[in-house]
C-alpha angles and dihedrals in degrees: 000000000000095000116106119251106258129211122270116299126259095258104117093203092052090046091053091049091052092050093049094047090050093047095047103041111001089256114162114207125218142161131201131199102220090198095061101015090232116148136199126187150124115307087238088076090066090047090057089055091045090240132136124250091261094060120127132218087259089057089052092053093047091052090061113098108265092237092053099045097085091050092048091050092050092048093048092048089059089061096049093095133063108285093006115141132206125193120171141157115210145156128249126202111233122213091246091058095259128127127231127191116222133182122204129186123189142168133203110243125189113221124218090255090057096253122129129236128183108215126185153128135258124205135183108247097170092113093047093048091048092048091048091048091048090049091051091048091046090050090048092050091047092049091046090049097050094038091056091053117100089207120089110255120188145145135206132194121237091274090058095253116145113247100166140022135161128231093263090058094046093047094047094051095039102249114153092207142001090253089062090061102037114107096016123121127209089254088055089052101042104020091238142047116284127211097250091057088073090059091050090053092047091055092047091049099044101030088223124123119237139189121213143155113253130185131213130186121231135173090263094048142279120322129199123219133188104221128197110198127186141169121261114214135195126231090278092054095252118143108246103162146001121242128200141189115194125187123196108240097167093113092043092050090049090049091049090050091047090048092049091049090046091050090048091051090046092052092048090049094044094046092049095046118107088235135057114259118205140175137195137203118246089270092057098253113142112251102169139028121176124229092266090073093055092046092050102040104019089234113128125222094260093054091047093051120113105002096329092111090072089072089071093058127091107270090238092054101041098081092052091047091051091049094048091052093047092051092048091050093047092049095036089227141127124269141186126203141165124213143150118269125200110231125209091262089060096251121124118233129184118254135183118218116200123178141172132192117274112219134189123236087266093051097257116149110250098174134269133310120198150151134237117211129187106239099171093115092044092053090047090052091048091050090046090049092051090047090047092053091050090044094050090051091048093044094048091053092045092046092052090048092049093047089049089051092046092053094042097048103035112106126192140166092236142018090252092054090046091051092048093050095048093043092052093051094044089048089055089053090048092052090050090048092051092051091050092048091050089054093045090251090293094120138280143261111257095215092050092047093049092045091053093047097045097037093114088061097039095133094051103040121077117198128192134168145101123288106277128180110214118213114251091250091057100050100079095041094049091046092053091046093053089046092053092047091049093045092050091047091050092051104038110357143058096313091058090069125065091230097045125109141179129221113204115186135162141184141176115253137180094043090308095307094116140035120222119199123186122197109192123179126196140164096038132113115308112272115230094197139278114339116261093227126041111226129208092269092059091045091050090050092052092044092050098046102035104023103037103028101028092232134134127255126198123179122189114191097206121178091246093051147299119307112196123183121192124185118190125188116238135184126204090247093053104044145322146154118317130208 
């Protein structure tokens, strides 16, 4: 074993074989006499071990990696007999600290003289071992990658036989191992063609990838998958298989369906609501307006989108509405605002806009959702209520003042006469008050007022005139005036005689800017002329018509009966003819 490894022998055939083996495959030839442990071989053998030309067999053995030496010895021992073979892969430690993988193969050969030689070849397999290791690692990484995917990953050859599947696929379809699936076709598995097989064939035929929804039946129901399928090609570009990646979208489809149904229900609800429902994006741009908006303003949803809805607001209110929305969006908070909205008939009506933040299931701000309600009538009622409260206060004070004046100025020959006079006048005020209350203190109908006041003389008083709404300020004064005229007629005039009668007529004059009332008595006792002394009733009449209402009063004491003409100023905002 201490002898140096000599150069190749003198046999020209053996020498040619060595040269060819080295040229074709990098094989380095050697032979060892196991009896003497002398070795001959090509110098390339020593190069493979990283040893100089003077190296011995002992040096060769010591260059072998310590963990591999026992295995190499056992393998070589197998070849130390005629026909014995050794084949072994092992590592050698290079002088630079590196490692090289070698493979040697040898065979025991009996020589003609009966001696034994072990002849063989050694080749560097470092590259092959590295490539194999890299391939194994690459396969492991690939398997790990596809097996950690929740999507179904698979491949089939052009005959439809499965050649690959990941763990998710195997688990879903109940295969204990990949080997149990390999080689099967879908017809083998189901007994018939399945729909997704047509997509596989289309990809194989056209060479173009495709994406499609595919369905599969399971024990717990049908599932829907979105499948991406693509051709697999060899190094020459030929299609050799079809690959696929399928993702279960059953839950997503159900969620989409539920969302679509929810949106449909929302639209039905929003469009049937008595208010306008609206929504914005996170930036405040309008993304939805219910049908109520179009019906109210005439502006459709497309025109209202973004900030187009502001065009339907009163120009004086639009800037404040824009600002309120911007502040609510910036603060992601609720807001409430009132403004005037132009309706499709061109009139402006008051509306109240109320909104709250719209959040996702995770709490993300999605924008605002709100409602717009017509509050014109409500504002009118509020204004009327405020006016009513002021009016009640004013009326109460006026009523007390009038009652005080009635009591203070009424004269009578007896307590009973005094009581009758005061009661009659206060009753007239009460009737006026009742009429105002019935009309929410907004005024009163002249015909109704006169009918109430003259009801005791209904068969003897004839009334005629258009429908006129008296302003609230006129009702009490006109009621007292009619009461005084009727009281005077009952005491001294036409109503004091069984055959007497009164004609009360009225009309609007001066283009409706004034009301003219005529009280005409007839059939009563002859009238000798105007009374010499004016009583409280006459004073109250003058004070009511001229002082309180700013009208004119003319009384003509004709022999056949009193003719009284009253003209009261009106404005279109305070009263006027109805109907």
